[in-house]
Tab-separated table of C-alpha atoms in Angstrom:
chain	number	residue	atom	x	y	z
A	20	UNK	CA	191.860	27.031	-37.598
A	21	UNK	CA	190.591	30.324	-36.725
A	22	UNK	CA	191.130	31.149	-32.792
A	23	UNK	CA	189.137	34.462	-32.396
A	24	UNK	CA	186.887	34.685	-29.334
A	25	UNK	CA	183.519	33.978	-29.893
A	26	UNK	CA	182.196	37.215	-30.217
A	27	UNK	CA	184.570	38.426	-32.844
A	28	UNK	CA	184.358	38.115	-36.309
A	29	UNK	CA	188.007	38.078	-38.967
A	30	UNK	CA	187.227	40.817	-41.865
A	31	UNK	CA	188.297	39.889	-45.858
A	32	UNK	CA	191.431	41.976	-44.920
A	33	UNK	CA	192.247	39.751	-41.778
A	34	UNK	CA	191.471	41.642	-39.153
A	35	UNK	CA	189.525	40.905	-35.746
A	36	UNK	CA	186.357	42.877	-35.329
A	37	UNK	CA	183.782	42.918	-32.756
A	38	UNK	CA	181.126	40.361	-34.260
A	39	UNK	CA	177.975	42.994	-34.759
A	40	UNK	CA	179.854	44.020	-37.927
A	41	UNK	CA	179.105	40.840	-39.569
A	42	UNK	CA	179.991	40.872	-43.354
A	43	UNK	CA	178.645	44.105	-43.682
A	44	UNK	CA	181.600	46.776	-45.664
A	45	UNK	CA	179.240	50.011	-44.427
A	46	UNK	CA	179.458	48.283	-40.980
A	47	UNK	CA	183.183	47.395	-41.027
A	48	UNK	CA	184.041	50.744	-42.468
A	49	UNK	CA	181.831	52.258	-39.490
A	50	UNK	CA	183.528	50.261	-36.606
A	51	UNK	CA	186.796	51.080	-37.644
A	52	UNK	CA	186.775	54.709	-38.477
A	53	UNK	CA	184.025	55.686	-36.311
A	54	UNK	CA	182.732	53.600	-33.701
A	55	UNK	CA	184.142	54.482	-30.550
A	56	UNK	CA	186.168	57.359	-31.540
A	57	UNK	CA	185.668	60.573	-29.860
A	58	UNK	CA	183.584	62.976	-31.169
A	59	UNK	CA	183.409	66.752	-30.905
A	60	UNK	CA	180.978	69.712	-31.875
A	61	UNK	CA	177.613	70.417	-31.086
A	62	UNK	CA	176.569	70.020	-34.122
A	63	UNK	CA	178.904	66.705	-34.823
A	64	UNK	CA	176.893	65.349	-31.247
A	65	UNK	CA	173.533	66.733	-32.258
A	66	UNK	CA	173.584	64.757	-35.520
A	67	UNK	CA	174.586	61.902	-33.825
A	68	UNK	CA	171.978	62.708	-30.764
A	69	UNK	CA	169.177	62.763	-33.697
A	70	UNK	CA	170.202	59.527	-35.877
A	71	UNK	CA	170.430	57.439	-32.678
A	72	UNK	CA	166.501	59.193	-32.027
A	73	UNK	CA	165.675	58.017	-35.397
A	74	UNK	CA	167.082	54.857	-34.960
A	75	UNK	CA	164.826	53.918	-31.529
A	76	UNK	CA	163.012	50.395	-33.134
A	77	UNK	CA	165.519	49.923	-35.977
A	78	UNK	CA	168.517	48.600	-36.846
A	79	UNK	CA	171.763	50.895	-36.724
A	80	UNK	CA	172.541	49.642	-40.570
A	81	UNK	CA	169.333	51.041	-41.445
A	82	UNK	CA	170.070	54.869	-40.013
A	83	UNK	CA	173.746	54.645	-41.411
A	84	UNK	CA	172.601	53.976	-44.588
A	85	UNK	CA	170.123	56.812	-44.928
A	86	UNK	CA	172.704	59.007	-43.252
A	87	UNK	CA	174.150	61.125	-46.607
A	88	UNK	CA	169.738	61.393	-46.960
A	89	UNK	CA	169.516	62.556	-43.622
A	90	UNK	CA	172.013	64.985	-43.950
A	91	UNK	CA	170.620	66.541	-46.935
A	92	UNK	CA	167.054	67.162	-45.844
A	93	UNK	CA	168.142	68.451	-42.526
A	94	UNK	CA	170.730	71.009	-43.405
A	95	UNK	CA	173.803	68.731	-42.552
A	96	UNK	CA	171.992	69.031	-39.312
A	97	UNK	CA	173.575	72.781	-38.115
A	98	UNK	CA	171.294	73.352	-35.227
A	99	UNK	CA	170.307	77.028	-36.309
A	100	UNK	CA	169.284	75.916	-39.645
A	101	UNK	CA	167.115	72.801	-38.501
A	102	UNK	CA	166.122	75.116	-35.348
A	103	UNK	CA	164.396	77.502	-38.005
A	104	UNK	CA	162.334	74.751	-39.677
A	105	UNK	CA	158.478	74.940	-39.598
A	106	UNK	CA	155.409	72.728	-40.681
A	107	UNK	CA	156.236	73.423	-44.354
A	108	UNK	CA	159.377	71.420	-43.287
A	109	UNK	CA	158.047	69.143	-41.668
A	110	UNK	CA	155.428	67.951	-44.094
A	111	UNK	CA	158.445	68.093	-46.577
A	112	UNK	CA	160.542	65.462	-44.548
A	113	UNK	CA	157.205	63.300	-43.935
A	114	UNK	CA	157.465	63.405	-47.610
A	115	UNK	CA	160.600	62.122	-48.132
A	116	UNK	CA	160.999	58.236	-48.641
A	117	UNK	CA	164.869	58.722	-48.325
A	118	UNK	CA	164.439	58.975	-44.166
A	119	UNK	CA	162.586	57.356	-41.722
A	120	UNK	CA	159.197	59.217	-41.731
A	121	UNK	CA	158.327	59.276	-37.860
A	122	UNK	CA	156.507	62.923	-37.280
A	123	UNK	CA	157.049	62.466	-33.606
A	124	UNK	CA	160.832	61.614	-34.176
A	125	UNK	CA	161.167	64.584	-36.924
A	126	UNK	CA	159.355	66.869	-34.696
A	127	UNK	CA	161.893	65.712	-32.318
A	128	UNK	CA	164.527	66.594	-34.168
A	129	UNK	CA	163.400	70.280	-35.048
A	130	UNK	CA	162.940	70.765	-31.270
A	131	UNK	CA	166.177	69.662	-29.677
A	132	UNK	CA	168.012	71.793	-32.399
A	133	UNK	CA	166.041	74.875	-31.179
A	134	UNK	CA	167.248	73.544	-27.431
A	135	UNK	CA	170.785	73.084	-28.987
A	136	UNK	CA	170.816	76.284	-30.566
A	137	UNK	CA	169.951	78.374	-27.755
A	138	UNK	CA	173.341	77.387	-26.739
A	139	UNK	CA	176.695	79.108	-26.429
A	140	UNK	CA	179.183	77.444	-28.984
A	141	UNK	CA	180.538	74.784	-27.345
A	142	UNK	CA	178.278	74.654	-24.338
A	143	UNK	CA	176.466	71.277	-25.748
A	144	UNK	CA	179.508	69.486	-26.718
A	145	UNK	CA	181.010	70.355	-23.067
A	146	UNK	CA	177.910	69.321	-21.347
A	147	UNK	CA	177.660	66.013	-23.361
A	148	UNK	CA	180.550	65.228	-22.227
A	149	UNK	CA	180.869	66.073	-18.972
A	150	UNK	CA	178.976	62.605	-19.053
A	151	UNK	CA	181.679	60.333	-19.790
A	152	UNK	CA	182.839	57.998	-17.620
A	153	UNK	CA	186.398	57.439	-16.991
A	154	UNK	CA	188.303	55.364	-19.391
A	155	UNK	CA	188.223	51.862	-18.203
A	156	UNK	CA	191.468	50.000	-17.986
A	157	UNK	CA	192.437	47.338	-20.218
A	158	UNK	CA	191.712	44.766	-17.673
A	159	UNK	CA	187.868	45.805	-17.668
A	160	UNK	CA	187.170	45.595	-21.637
A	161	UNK	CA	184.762	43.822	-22.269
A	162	UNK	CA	185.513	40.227	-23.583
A	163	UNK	CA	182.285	39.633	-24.531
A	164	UNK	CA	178.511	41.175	-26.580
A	165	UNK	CA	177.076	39.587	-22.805
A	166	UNK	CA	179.854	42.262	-21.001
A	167	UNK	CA	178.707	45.166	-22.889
A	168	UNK	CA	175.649	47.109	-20.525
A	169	UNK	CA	172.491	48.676	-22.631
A	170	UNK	CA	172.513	51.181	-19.719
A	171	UNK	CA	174.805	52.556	-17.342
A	172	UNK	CA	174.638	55.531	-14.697
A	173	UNK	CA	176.561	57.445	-16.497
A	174	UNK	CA	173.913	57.173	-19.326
A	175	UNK	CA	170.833	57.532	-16.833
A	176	UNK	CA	172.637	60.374	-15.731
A	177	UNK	CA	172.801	61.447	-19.200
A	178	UNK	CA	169.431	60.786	-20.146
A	179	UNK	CA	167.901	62.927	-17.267
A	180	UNK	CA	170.029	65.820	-17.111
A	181	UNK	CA	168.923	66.386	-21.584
A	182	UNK	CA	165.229	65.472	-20.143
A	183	UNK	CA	165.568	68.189	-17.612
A	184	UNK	CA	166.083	70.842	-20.027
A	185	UNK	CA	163.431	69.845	-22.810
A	186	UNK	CA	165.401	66.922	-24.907
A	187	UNK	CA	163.067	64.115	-26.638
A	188	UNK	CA	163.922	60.560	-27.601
A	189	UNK	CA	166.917	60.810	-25.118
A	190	UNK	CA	166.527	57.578	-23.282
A	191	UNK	CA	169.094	55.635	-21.055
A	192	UNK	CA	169.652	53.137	-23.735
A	193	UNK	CA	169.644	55.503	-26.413
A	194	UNK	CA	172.414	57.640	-25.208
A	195	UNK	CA	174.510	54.680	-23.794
A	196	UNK	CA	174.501	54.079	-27.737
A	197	UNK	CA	175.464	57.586	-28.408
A	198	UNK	CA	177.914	57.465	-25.924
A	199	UNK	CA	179.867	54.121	-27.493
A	200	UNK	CA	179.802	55.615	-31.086
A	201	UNK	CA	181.005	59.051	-30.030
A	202	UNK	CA	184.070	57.512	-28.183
A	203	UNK	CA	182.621	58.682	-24.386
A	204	UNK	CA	182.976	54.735	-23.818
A	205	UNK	CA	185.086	52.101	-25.859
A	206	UNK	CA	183.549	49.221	-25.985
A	207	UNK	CA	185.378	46.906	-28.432
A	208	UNK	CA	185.783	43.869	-27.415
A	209	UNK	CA	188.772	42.080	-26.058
A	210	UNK	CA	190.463	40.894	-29.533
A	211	UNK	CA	189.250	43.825	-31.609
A	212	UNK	CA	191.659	45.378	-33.769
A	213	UNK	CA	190.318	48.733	-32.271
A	214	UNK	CA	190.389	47.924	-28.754
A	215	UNK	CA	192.748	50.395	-26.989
């Protein structure tokens, strides 16, 4: 008899997961290479600040697998190159089946890489993370999907400071999801394989 916690799930390899990964392989392969592991760049974080845009209403499983699509059509996301884009563009991505075709979240997208780009090198990455809490101990990992927050005050805090200078789609739930999947907050569950 198995004697995970209920919230965790045993992969075909044997190892304890958080439970959102299901029997997904895209999913598993996600959690454990990516998921809560910190990310760096401005344009690594503006990618991820976009898919988590596009993915406001949808499933995450839907975004990550139309991400290699996404990348394509949108330069591999280097904010100069998206920054440039114009209607032409736009009607071209509205065009293409391989994305989700939201003009409002596209438009979006263009616009926050012009805001990105204005940038120094280095300057988003250092304000995105000047965000992040500190680590929590292993005593306050969460044991359970009820434990983890959709928002915290680190992620309002978040949300209005990229509001304040012209960010879209950069809601307090949104970026609390940014922040778990770029590693500014680990929250694998007690049990998880990946739980520091």
């Amino acid at each position: 008899m198995d004697d995970l916690r209920p919230d965790l799930i045993r992969g075909p390899d044997g190892l304890a997961r958080c439970g959102w990964v299901g029997d997904d392989a895209e999913y598993r392969r996600y959690h454990d290479e990516e998921w809560g592991r910190a990310l760096h760049g401005d344009r690594a974080l503006y990618e991820k600040m976009s898919l988590e845009g596009f993915q406001a209403g949808l499933s995450w499983i839907t975004i990550l697998r139309k991400r290699p699509r996404f990348r394509e059509v949108f330069a591999g996301f280097e904010p100069e190159t998206v920054a440039a884009f114009d209607e032409a563009d736009v009607e071209r991505l509205m065009a293409d089946a391989g994305i989700i075709r939201n003009r409002a979240k596209i438009l979006t997208t263009i616009g926050n890489a012009r805001l990105v780009a204005a940038m120094t090198p280095g300057e988003f990455d250092a304000f995105m993370w000047s965000f992040a809490p500190e680590p929590r101990s292993a005593a306050d990992r969460p044991v359970a999907f009820a434990d983890v927050p959709a928002v915290t005050a680190a992620s309002d805090a978040l949300s209005k400071a990229l509001k304040r200078r012209g960010f879209r789609f950069v809601g307090s739930t949104t970026m609390y999801a940014l922040m778990q999947s770029a590693g500014m907050v680990d929250d694998h569950l007690v049990g998880c394989h990946r739980a520091g």
